Amino acid sequence: MAGPPEETPPVMLDRLRRIGVLAAPTALVALLQVVGQLAETWLAARQGTAALAGWATALPFVLLMQMMSTGAMGGGVVSAIARALGGGRREDASAMVLHSVLIAVAAGLIFAIPLGLFPRAIFGAIGGAAAAEAAAPYAMWLFGLGAVPVWLTNTLASVLRGGGRHALAARVLVLAWLALPFTGWALAEWAGMGLAGLGLAQALVFWVATLAMGLVVLRGGAGFVPVLRQRPRGAIFGKILSVGLVASGLAVVANLATILVTAQMAAYGPVAVAAYGISARLEFLMIPLAFGIGSALTALVGRAAGAGDWAEARALAWTGAALALALTGVAGLVVALWPVQVASLFSADPAVVAIAARGLGYVGFAFGGFGLGMALYFASLGAGRMGYPVVGALSRLTLAVGGGALLAGPLGMGIEGHFLGVALGITSYGVVTALGVRRAVWPGRA
């Protein structure tokens, strides 16, 4: 194992430069993704409070699909390819492309079949019959037609990132996220499809993105030519899934917290569900903000870990985490200090704005901790050390759901207790995940 690097200003600046070079193109994609998601929130609100409540009920599943395909299983792809290349195993990296695509298709169908065919039954159990009825056409297009291409696009982008080609992956994704708001507006309002048009827009945009990203990868864009004519091997699947499944489980836990809190909010009526949808969307917008840095950390930490340089892996992780903490912390302060103004950007309904603002006043202050946890989560993907992120995610679920119920009911805070529980859960996630990035764990037992 390599000794610790000399911590001089040139070394630290070089570390920042390496993170910045890989983070910058992905951060641009993340920024456009934020704009696209904010635009979708605004467009959903323009369809009326019922449509916004339906959209909010489907939101956790949309976020789960994006999180799993991009940062969870996608992170497993980046980590596996980066560690293979760092260890000089280029043939393994080439073989991983086919295996990654097979995983993406299977995972996309897991979303497409239940959510595309039976949306009313699923969403009705969470947000009630009215919200489910509004969400059903949106979900049929978005998941039924769009789940597989979303998974394929993000998986192929992860192949490129694993090879250190973040800028190349970003070129296709930039075009996709630029096109999505305009396509969504055209179908939802100009074509009169309403909320369903937003779902169809995402499906169409990501089918085109899948074709473009596939062509880039097949031409050797990741730095190697994929081997497609081969028999799938369990060992190669294992290298991807050993990290990707754990990370996907964490994404499920994170979104389960949102689903369960949404169900708790249903007791206060559709207006509360719609208001929490705004709060939850802003919370999860911290993920793309942290993902630019996080994707760089997965690749850089993975290569350092693959080469046995764990001291450098830890140093890279903490450097990136500090950047993410600063970025998301500032965004959170803006939300927390001006909650009414922020909530008013997404709804003209005074009742929705009032409840959303009360929630943002609590949750905004926790955004910095969320960014810290997300950056170190992505670094842990690269290191293949996922124990503490698992505990952090479970602590978040416990505090957001159980803690929120305790604060809202027995402790008498009402609806604000749920928002405080969410904020405490987010903070716990960041703190616990950070505790795992230390010498005793990296390179401790996996």
PDB file of C-alpha atoms in Angstrom, residues 136-410:
ATOM      1  CA  ALA A 136     -51.666   7.609 -13.926  1.00  0.00           C
ATOM      2  CA  PRO A 137     -51.373   9.005 -17.505  1.00  0.00           C
ATOM      3  CA  TYR A 138     -48.061  10.673 -16.599  1.00  0.00           C
ATOM      4  CA  ALA A 139     -46.682   7.405 -15.208  1.00  0.00           C
ATOM      5  CA  MET A 140     -47.875   5.284 -18.129  1.00  0.00           C
ATOM      6  CA  TRP A 141     -45.808   7.329 -20.569  1.00  0.00           C
ATOM      7  CA  LEU A 142     -42.829   8.073 -18.331  1.00  0.00           C
ATOM      8  CA  PHE A 143     -42.308   4.569 -16.941  1.00  0.00           C
ATOM      9  CA  GLY A 144     -44.023   2.405 -19.535  1.00  0.00           C
ATOM     10  CA  LEU A 145     -42.174   3.929 -22.476  1.00  0.00           C
ATOM     11  CA  GLY A 146     -39.314   5.744 -20.779  1.00  0.00           C
ATOM     12  CA  ALA A 147     -37.891   3.595 -17.971  1.00  0.00           C
ATOM     13  CA  VAL A 148     -35.669   1.425 -20.157  1.00  0.00           C
ATOM     14  CA  PRO A 149     -34.088   4.322 -22.143  1.00  0.00           C
ATOM     15  CA  VAL A 150     -33.480   6.302 -18.939  1.00  0.00           C
ATOM     16  CA  TRP A 151     -31.606   3.316 -17.525  1.00  0.00           C
ATOM     17  CA  LEU A 152     -29.664   2.711 -20.732  1.00  0.00           C
ATOM     18  CA  THR A 153     -28.654   6.360 -21.176  1.00  0.00           C
ATOM     19  CA  ASN A 154     -27.398   6.722 -17.618  1.00  0.00           C
ATOM     20  CA  THR A 155     -25.651   3.342 -17.651  1.00  0.00           C
ATOM     21  CA  LEU A 156     -23.783   4.109 -20.877  1.00  0.00           C
ATOM     22  CA  ALA A 157     -22.830   7.510 -19.453  1.00  0.00           C
ATOM     23  CA  SER A 158     -21.434   5.651 -16.431  1.00  0.00           C
ATOM     24  CA  VAL A 159     -19.314   3.502 -18.742  1.00  0.00           C
ATOM     25  CA  LEU A 160     -17.763   6.682 -20.146  1.00  0.00           C
ATOM     26  CA  ARG A 161     -17.200   8.119 -16.651  1.00  0.00           C
ATOM     27  CA  GLY A 162     -15.547   4.899 -15.532  1.00  0.00           C
ATOM     28  CA  GLY A 163     -13.034   5.455 -18.311  1.00  0.00           C
ATOM     29  CA  GLY A 164     -12.490   9.039 -17.137  1.00  0.00           C
ATOM     30  CA  ARG A 165     -14.388  10.469 -20.134  1.00  0.00           C
ATOM     31  CA  HIS A 166     -16.769  12.653 -18.147  1.00  0.00           C
ATOM     32  CA  ALA A 167     -16.784  15.421 -20.768  1.00  0.00           C
ATOM     33  CA  LEU A 168     -17.842  13.025 -23.509  1.00  0.00           C
ATOM     34  CA  ALA A 169     -20.721  11.683 -21.434  1.00  0.00           C
ATOM     35  CA  ALA A 170     -21.751  15.244 -20.644  1.00  0.00           C
ATOM     36  CA  ARG A 171     -22.086  16.258 -24.291  1.00  0.00           C
ATOM     37  CA  VAL A 172     -24.984  13.896 -24.902  1.00  0.00           C
ATOM     38  CA  LEU A 173     -26.633  14.534 -21.535  1.00  0.00           C
ATOM     39  CA  VAL A 174     -26.402  18.316 -21.982  1.00  0.00           C
ATOM     40  CA  LEU A 175     -28.393  18.063 -25.198  1.00  0.00           C
ATOM     41  CA  ALA A 176     -30.959  15.801 -23.517  1.00  0.00           C
ATOM     42  CA  TRP A 177     -31.546  18.094 -20.540  1.00  0.00           C
ATOM     43  CA  LEU A 178     -31.686  21.146 -22.795  1.00  0.00           C
ATOM     44  CA  ALA A 179     -34.345  19.506 -24.934  1.00  0.00           C
ATOM     45  CA  LEU A 180     -36.474  18.139 -22.088  1.00  0.00           C
ATOM     46  CA  PRO A 181     -38.110  21.367 -20.753  1.00  0.00           C
ATOM     47  CA  PHE A 182     -39.051  22.566 -24.237  1.00  0.00           C
ATOM     48  CA  THR A 183     -40.373  19.148 -25.262  1.00  0.00           C
ATOM     49  CA  GLY A 184     -42.326  18.921 -22.012  1.00  0.00           C
ATOM     50  CA  TRP A 185     -43.867  22.355 -22.514  1.00  0.00           C
ATOM     51  CA  ALA A 186     -44.780  21.594 -26.126  1.00  0.00           C
ATOM     52  CA  LEU A 187     -46.538  18.339 -25.264  1.00  0.00           C
ATOM     53  CA  ALA A 188     -48.109  19.441 -21.962  1.00  0.00           C
ATOM     54  CA  GLU A 189     -49.452  22.833 -23.060  1.00  0.00           C
ATOM     55  CA  TRP A 190     -49.156  23.369 -26.799  1.00  0.00           C
ATOM     56  CA  ALA A 191     -50.374  19.833 -27.623  1.00  0.00           C
ATOM     57  CA  GLY A 192     -52.802  19.896 -24.671  1.00  0.00           C
ATOM     58  CA  MET A 193     -51.650  16.628 -23.089  1.00  0.00           C
ATOM     59  CA  GLY A 194     -51.266  18.130 -19.617  1.00  0.00           C
ATOM     60  CA  LEU A 195     -49.313  16.121 -17.067  1.00  0.00           C
ATOM     61  CA  ALA A 196     -49.148  13.128 -19.423  1.00  0.00           C
ATOM     62  CA  GLY A 197     -47.136  15.241 -21.867  1.00  0.00           C
ATOM     63  CA  LEU A 198     -44.367  15.644 -19.307  1.00  0.00           C
ATOM     64  CA  GLY A 199     -44.047  11.865 -19.074  1.00  0.00           C
ATOM     65  CA  LEU A 200     -44.033  11.389 -22.830  1.00  0.00           C
ATOM     66  CA  ALA A 201     -41.413  14.122 -23.219  1.00  0.00           C
ATOM     67  CA  GLN A 202     -38.980  12.349 -20.940  1.00  0.00           C
ATOM     68  CA  ALA A 203     -39.499   9.037 -22.746  1.00  0.00           C
ATOM     69  CA  LEU A 204     -38.886  10.540 -26.202  1.00  0.00           C
ATOM     70  CA  VAL A 205     -35.825  12.559 -25.160  1.00  0.00           C
ATOM     71  CA  PHE A 206     -34.137   9.603 -23.478  1.00  0.00           C
ATOM     72  CA  TRP A 207     -34.745   7.219 -26.374  1.00  0.00           C
ATOM     73  CA  VAL A 208     -32.808   9.640 -28.579  1.00  0.00           C
ATOM     74  CA  ALA A 209     -30.135  10.025 -25.888  1.00  0.00           C
ATOM     75  CA  THR A 210     -29.775   6.238 -25.618  1.00  0.00           C
ATOM     76  CA  LEU A 211     -29.059   5.908 -29.337  1.00  0.00           C
ATOM     77  CA  ALA A 212     -26.498   8.725 -29.246  1.00  0.00           C
ATOM     78  CA  MET A 213     -24.762   7.456 -26.099  1.00  0.00           C
ATOM     79  CA  GLY A 214     -24.646   3.896 -27.445  1.00  0.00           C
ATOM     80  CA  LEU A 215     -22.932   5.050 -30.629  1.00  0.00           C
ATOM     81  CA  VAL A 216     -20.298   6.938 -28.611  1.00  0.00           C
ATOM     82  CA  VAL A 217     -19.507   3.907 -26.437  1.00  0.00           C
ATOM     83  CA  LEU A 218     -19.376   1.482 -29.381  1.00  0.00           C
ATOM     84  CA  ARG A 219     -16.824   3.737 -31.087  1.00  0.00           C
ATOM     85  CA  GLY A 220     -14.476   3.428 -28.103  1.00  0.00           C
ATOM     86  CA  GLY A 221     -15.407   6.683 -26.392  1.00  0.00           C
ATOM     87  CA  ALA A 222     -14.577   5.263 -22.949  1.00  0.00           C
ATOM     88  CA  GLY A 223     -10.963   4.680 -23.953  1.00  0.00           C
ATOM     89  CA  PHE A 224     -11.546   1.061 -24.905  1.00  0.00           C
ATOM     90  CA  VAL A 225     -13.729  -0.848 -27.365  1.00  0.00           C
ATOM     91  CA  PRO A 226     -16.466  -2.886 -25.646  1.00  0.00           C
ATOM     92  CA  VAL A 227     -16.563  -6.635 -26.197  1.00  0.00           C
ATOM     93  CA  LEU A 228     -20.159  -7.517 -27.060  1.00  0.00           C
ATOM     94  CA  ARG A 229     -19.733 -11.015 -28.490  1.00  0.00           C
ATOM     95  CA  GLN A 230     -19.244 -12.958 -25.299  1.00  0.00           C
ATOM     96  CA  ARG A 231     -21.120 -15.200 -22.935  1.00  0.00           C
ATOM     97  CA  PRO A 232     -22.244 -13.265 -19.840  1.00  0.00           C
ATOM     98  CA  ARG A 233     -20.139 -14.223 -16.814  1.00  0.00           C
ATOM     99  CA  GLY A 234     -21.171 -14.255 -13.187  1.00  0.00           C
ATOM    100  CA  ALA A 235     -17.797 -12.913 -12.079  1.00  0.00           C
ATOM    101  CA  ILE A 236     -18.188  -9.762 -14.184  1.00  0.00           C
ATOM    102  CA  PHE A 237     -21.753  -9.245 -12.986  1.00  0.00           C
ATOM    103  CA  GLY A 238     -20.430  -9.643  -9.458  1.00  0.00           C
ATOM    104  CA  LYS A 239     -17.879  -6.839  -9.853  1.00  0.00           C
ATOM    105  CA  ILE A 240     -20.649  -4.420 -10.826  1.00  0.00           C
ATOM    106  CA  LEU A 241     -23.417  -5.669  -8.561  1.00  0.00           C
ATOM    107  CA  SER A 242     -21.281  -5.978  -5.425  1.00  0.00           C
ATOM    108  CA  VAL A 243     -21.301  -2.178  -5.225  1.00  0.00           C
ATOM    109  CA  GLY A 244     -24.302  -1.365  -7.420  1.00  0.00           C
ATOM    110  CA  LEU A 245     -26.824  -3.460  -5.493  1.00  0.00           C
ATOM    111  CA  VAL A 246     -25.823  -1.969  -2.162  1.00  0.00           C
ATOM    112  CA  ALA A 247     -25.994   1.529  -3.634  1.00  0.00           C
ATOM    113  CA  SER A 248     -29.372   0.764  -5.213  1.00  0.00           C
ATOM    114  CA  GLY A 249     -30.618  -0.439  -1.858  1.00  0.00           C
ATOM    115  CA  LEU A 250     -29.592   2.912  -0.404  1.00  0.00           C
ATOM    116  CA  ALA A 251     -31.496   4.716  -3.151  1.00  0.00           C
ATOM    117  CA  VAL A 252     -34.567   2.628  -2.306  1.00  0.00           C
ATOM    118  CA  VAL A 253     -34.216   3.527   1.378  1.00  0.00           C
ATOM    119  CA  ALA A 254     -33.846   7.243   0.570  1.00  0.00           C
ATOM    120  CA  ASN A 255     -36.935   7.246  -1.606  1.00  0.00           C
ATOM    121  CA  LEU A 256     -38.823   5.023   0.804  1.00  0.00           C
ATOM    122  CA  ALA A 257     -38.440   7.827   3.321  1.00  0.00           C
ATOM    123  CA  THR A 258     -40.007  10.245   0.814  1.00  0.00           C
ATOM    124  CA  ILE A 259     -42.805   7.788  -0.026  1.00  0.00           C
ATOM    125  CA  LEU A 260     -43.653   7.181   3.631  1.00  0.00           C
ATOM    126  CA  VAL A 261     -43.563  10.878   4.503  1.00  0.00           C
ATOM    127  CA  THR A 262     -45.816  11.543   1.491  1.00  0.00           C
ATOM    128  CA  ALA A 263     -48.234   8.939   2.865  1.00  0.00           C
ATOM    129  CA  GLN A 264     -48.122  10.680   6.252  1.00  0.00           C
ATOM    130  CA  MET A 265     -48.848  14.003   4.557  1.00  0.00           C
ATOM    131  CA  ALA A 266     -51.918  12.499   2.843  1.00  0.00           C
ATOM    132  CA  ALA A 267     -53.666  12.629   6.213  1.00  0.00           C
ATOM    133  CA  TYR A 268     -53.535  16.452   5.955  1.00  0.00           C
ATOM    134  CA  GLY A 269     -55.110  16.483   2.463  1.00  0.00           C
ATOM    135  CA  PRO A 270     -54.024  16.968  -1.198  1.00  0.00           C
ATOM    136  CA  VAL A 271     -52.751  20.484  -0.540  1.00  0.00           C
ATOM    137  CA  ALA A 272     -50.230  19.137   1.999  1.00  0.00           C
ATOM    138  CA  VAL A 273     -49.157  16.400  -0.438  1.00  0.00           C
ATOM    139  CA  ALA A 274     -48.585  18.992  -3.166  1.00  0.00           C
ATOM    140  CA  ALA A 275     -46.658  21.228  -0.747  1.00  0.00           C
ATOM    141  CA  TYR A 276     -44.427  18.392   0.395  1.00  0.00           C
ATOM    142  CA  GLY A 277     -43.804  17.557  -3.265  1.00  0.00           C
ATOM    143  CA  ILE A 278     -42.173  20.986  -3.673  1.00  0.00           C
ATOM    144  CA  SER A 279     -40.073  20.457  -0.551  1.00  0.00           C
ATOM    145  CA  ALA A 280     -39.032  16.947  -1.595  1.00  0.00           C
ATOM    146  CA  ARG A 281     -38.108  18.088  -5.109  1.00  0.00           C
ATOM    147  CA  LEU A 282     -35.858  20.829  -3.771  1.00  0.00           C
ATOM    148  CA  GLU A 283     -34.282  18.369  -1.354  1.00  0.00           C
ATOM    149  CA  PHE A 284     -33.487  15.921  -4.130  1.00  0.00           C
ATOM    150  CA  LEU A 285     -32.209  18.705  -6.362  1.00  0.00           C
ATOM    151  CA  MET A 286     -29.172  18.659  -4.082  1.00  0.00           C
ATOM    152  CA  ILE A 287     -28.301  15.290  -5.629  1.00  0.00           C
ATOM    153  CA  PRO A 288     -27.476  16.643  -9.114  1.00  0.00           C
ATOM    154  CA  LEU A 289     -25.647  19.562  -7.480  1.00  0.00           C
ATOM    155  CA  ALA A 290     -23.457  17.098  -5.549  1.00  0.00           C
ATOM    156  CA  PHE A 291     -23.282  14.605  -8.411  1.00  0.00           C
ATOM    157  CA  GLY A 292     -20.857  16.646 -10.492  1.00  0.00           C
ATOM    158  CA  ILE A 293     -18.299  16.366  -7.712  1.00  0.00           C
ATOM    159  CA  GLY A 294     -19.437  12.894  -6.693  1.00  0.00           C
ATOM    160  CA  SER A 295     -19.022  11.368 -10.146  1.00  0.00           C
ATOM    161  CA  ALA A 296     -15.446  12.655 -10.246  1.00  0.00           C
ATOM    162  CA  LEU A 297     -14.809  11.172  -6.797  1.00  0.00           C
ATOM    163  CA  THR A 298     -16.130   7.746  -7.803  1.00  0.00           C
ATOM    164  CA  ALA A 299     -13.706   7.558 -10.726  1.00  0.00           C
ATOM    165  CA  LEU A 300     -10.695   9.109  -8.954  1.00  0.00           C
ATOM    166  CA  VAL A 301     -11.138   7.238  -5.682  1.00  0.00           C
ATOM    167  CA  GLY A 302     -11.778   4.022  -7.620  1.00  0.00           C
ATOM    168  CA  ARG A 303      -8.516   4.365  -9.513  1.00  0.00           C
ATOM    169  CA  ALA A 304      -6.580   5.219  -6.358  1.00  0.00           C
ATOM    170  CA  ALA A 305      -8.127   2.271  -4.515  1.00  0.00           C
ATOM    171  CA  GLY A 306      -7.456  -0.036  -7.466  1.00  0.00           C
ATOM    172  CA  ALA A 307      -3.801   1.006  -7.336  1.00  0.00           C
ATOM    173  CA  GLY A 308      -3.673   0.510  -3.531  1.00  0.00           C
ATOM    174  CA  ASP A 309      -3.128   4.203  -2.700  1.00  0.00           C
ATOM    175  CA  TRP A 310      -5.700   4.506   0.086  1.00  0.00           C
ATOM    176  CA  ALA A 311      -4.204   7.639   1.636  1.00  0.00           C
ATOM    177  CA  GLU A 312      -4.768   9.477  -1.640  1.00  0.00           C
ATOM    178  CA  ALA A 313      -8.263   7.973  -1.904  1.00  0.00           C
ATOM    179  CA  ARG A 314      -9.207   9.429   1.479  1.00  0.00           C
ATOM    180  CA  ALA A 315      -7.664  12.798   0.666  1.00  0.00           C
ATOM    181  CA  LEU A 316      -9.579  12.985  -2.607  1.00  0.00           C
ATOM    182  CA  ALA A 317     -12.816  12.075  -0.832  1.00  0.00           C
ATOM    183  CA  TRP A 318     -12.517  14.824   1.778  1.00  0.00           C
ATOM    184  CA  THR A 319     -11.442  17.437  -0.748  1.00  0.00           C
ATOM    185  CA  GLY A 320     -14.515  16.775  -2.855  1.00  0.00           C
ATOM    186  CA  ALA A 321     -16.763  16.584   0.205  1.00  0.00           C
ATOM    187  CA  ALA A 322     -15.694  20.063   1.314  1.00  0.00           C
ATOM    188  CA  LEU A 323     -16.606  21.437  -2.112  1.00  0.00           C
ATOM    189  CA  ALA A 324     -20.010  19.738  -2.065  1.00  0.00           C
ATOM    190  CA  LEU A 325     -20.719  20.937   1.477  1.00  0.00           C
ATOM    191  CA  ALA A 326     -20.038  24.544   0.458  1.00  0.00           C
ATOM    192  CA  LEU A 327     -22.160  24.348  -2.700  1.00  0.00           C
ATOM    193  CA  THR A 328     -25.227  22.693  -1.205  1.00  0.00           C
ATOM    194  CA  GLY A 329     -24.922  24.633   2.054  1.00  0.00           C
ATOM    195  CA  VAL A 330     -25.234  27.952   0.245  1.00  0.00           C
ATOM    196  CA  ALA A 331     -28.211  26.675  -1.783  1.00  0.00           C
ATOM    197  CA  GLY A 332     -29.863  25.481   1.415  1.00  0.00           C
ATOM    198  CA  LEU A 333     -29.418  28.805   3.147  1.00  0.00           C
ATOM    199  CA  VAL A 334     -31.131  30.591   0.258  1.00  0.00           C
ATOM    200  CA  VAL A 335     -34.082  28.189   0.511  1.00  0.00           C
ATOM    201  CA  ALA A 336     -34.303  28.385   4.317  1.00  0.00           C
ATOM    202  CA  LEU A 337     -34.020  32.171   4.562  1.00  0.00           C
ATOM    203  CA  TRP A 338     -36.495  32.936   1.754  1.00  0.00           C
ATOM    204  CA  PRO A 339     -38.901  29.962   1.861  1.00  0.00           C
ATOM    205  CA  VAL A 340     -42.030  31.838   0.758  1.00  0.00           C
ATOM    206  CA  GLN A 341     -40.309  33.335  -2.261  1.00  0.00           C
ATOM    207  CA  VAL A 342     -38.877  29.932  -3.241  1.00  0.00           C
ATOM    208  CA  ALA A 343     -42.184  28.086  -2.781  1.00  0.00           C
ATOM    209  CA  SER A 344     -44.005  30.774  -4.792  1.00  0.00           C
ATOM    210  CA  LEU A 345     -41.873  29.899  -7.807  1.00  0.00           C
ATOM    211  CA  PHE A 346     -43.656  26.547  -8.058  1.00  0.00           C
ATOM    212  CA  SER A 347     -47.271  27.212  -7.137  1.00  0.00           C
ATOM    213  CA  ALA A 348     -49.752  30.064  -7.213  1.00  0.00           C
ATOM    214  CA  ASP A 349     -51.992  28.350  -4.655  1.00  0.00           C
ATOM    215  CA  PRO A 350     -51.588  30.311  -1.378  1.00  0.00           C
ATOM    216  CA  ALA A 351     -52.370  27.241   0.738  1.00  0.00           C
ATOM    217  CA  VAL A 352     -49.724  25.146  -1.032  1.00  0.00           C
ATOM    218  CA  VAL A 353     -47.159  27.951  -0.747  1.00  0.00           C
ATOM    219  CA  ALA A 354     -47.856  28.440   2.968  1.00  0.00           C
ATOM    220  CA  ILE A 355     -47.282  24.773   3.867  1.00  0.00           C
ATOM    221  CA  ALA A 356     -44.297  24.379   1.532  1.00  0.00           C
ATOM    222  CA  ALA A 357     -42.651  27.470   3.035  1.00  0.00           C
ATOM    223  CA  ARG A 358     -43.044  26.066   6.554  1.00  0.00           C
ATOM    224  CA  GLY A 359     -41.299  22.904   5.405  1.00  0.00           C
ATOM    225  CA  LEU A 360     -38.494  24.655   3.566  1.00  0.00           C
ATOM    226  CA  GLY A 361     -37.740  26.694   6.674  1.00  0.00           C
ATOM    227  CA  TYR A 362     -36.664  23.448   8.348  1.00  0.00           C
ATOM    228  CA  VAL A 363     -35.314  21.354   5.484  1.00  0.00           C
ATOM    229  CA  GLY A 364     -33.214  24.067   3.819  1.00  0.00           C
ATOM    230  CA  PHE A 365     -30.793  24.215   6.745  1.00  0.00           C
ATOM    231  CA  ALA A 366     -30.042  20.495   6.285  1.00  0.00           C
ATOM    232  CA  PHE A 367     -29.072  20.720   2.606  1.00  0.00           C
ATOM    233  CA  GLY A 368     -25.372  21.194   3.409  1.00  0.00           C
ATOM    234  CA  GLY A 369     -25.273  17.958   5.365  1.00  0.00           C
ATOM    235  CA  PHE A 370     -27.031  16.227   2.486  1.00  0.00           C
ATOM    236  CA  GLY A 371     -24.368  17.451   0.044  1.00  0.00           C
ATOM    237  CA  LEU A 372     -21.607  16.268   2.381  1.00  0.00           C
ATOM    238  CA  GLY A 373     -23.188  12.840   2.677  1.00  0.00           C
ATOM    239  CA  MET A 374     -23.818  12.525  -1.061  1.00  0.00           C
ATOM    240  CA  ALA A 375     -20.234  13.414  -2.003  1.00  0.00           C
ATOM    241  CA  LEU A 376     -18.809  10.883   0.449  1.00  0.00           C
ATOM    242  CA  TYR A 377     -21.379   8.315  -0.681  1.00  0.00           C
ATOM    243  CA  PHE A 378     -20.048   8.599  -4.239  1.00  0.00           C
ATOM    244  CA  ALA A 379     -16.489   8.402  -2.927  1.00  0.00           C
ATOM    245  CA  SER A 380     -17.453   5.260  -0.985  1.00  0.00           C
ATOM    246  CA  LEU A 381     -18.764   3.758  -4.227  1.00  0.00           C
ATOM    247  CA  GLY A 382     -15.330   4.200  -5.757  1.00  0.00           C
ATOM    248  CA  ALA A 383     -13.659   2.697  -2.698  1.00  0.00           C
ATOM    249  CA  GLY A 384     -16.108  -0.191  -2.495  1.00  0.00           C
ATOM    250  CA  ARG A 385     -16.672   0.610   1.207  1.00  0.00           C
ATOM    251  CA  MET A 386     -20.430   0.988   1.663  1.00  0.00           C
ATOM    252  CA  GLY A 387     -21.005   0.060   5.312  1.00  0.00           C
ATOM    253  CA  TYR A 388     -21.309   3.559   6.749  1.00  0.00           C
ATOM    254  CA  PRO A 389     -23.461   4.895   3.880  1.00  0.00           C
ATOM    255  CA  VAL A 390     -25.861   2.014   4.602  1.00  0.00           C
ATOM    256  CA  VAL A 391     -26.090   2.953   8.283  1.00  0.00           C
ATOM    257  CA  GLY A 392     -26.461   6.629   7.345  1.00  0.00           C
ATOM    258  CA  ALA A 393     -29.353   5.875   4.989  1.00  0.00           C
ATOM    259  CA  LEU A 394     -31.129   3.784   7.634  1.00  0.00           C
ATOM    260  CA  SER A 395     -30.696   6.545  10.217  1.00  0.00           C
ATOM    261  CA  ARG A 396     -32.235   8.979   7.749  1.00  0.00           C
ATOM    262  CA  LEU A 397     -35.255   6.733   7.208  1.00  0.00           C
ATOM    263  CA  THR A 398     -35.737   6.214  10.943  1.00  0.00           C
ATOM    264  CA  LEU A 399     -35.616   9.899  11.829  1.00  0.00           C
ATOM    265  CA  ALA A 400     -37.609  11.155   8.831  1.00  0.00           C
ATOM    266  CA  VAL A 401     -40.470   8.694   9.256  1.00  0.00           C
ATOM    267  CA  GLY A 402     -40.414   7.576  12.891  1.00  0.00           C
ATOM    268  CA  GLY A 403     -38.958  10.780  14.299  1.00  0.00           C
ATOM    269  CA  GLY A 404     -41.320  12.908  12.243  1.00  0.00           C
ATOM    270  CA  ALA A 405     -44.345  10.916  13.428  1.00  0.00           C
ATOM    271  CA  LEU A 406     -43.224  11.309  17.041  1.00  0.00           C
ATOM    272  CA  LEU A 407     -42.702  15.059  16.669  1.00  0.00           C
ATOM    273  CA  ALA A 408     -45.966  15.568  14.787  1.00  0.00           C
ATOM    274  CA  GLY A 409     -48.159  13.465  17.095  1.00  0.00           C
ATOM    275  CA  PRO A 410     -47.136  12.871  20.727  1.00  0.00           C
TER     276      PRO A 410
END
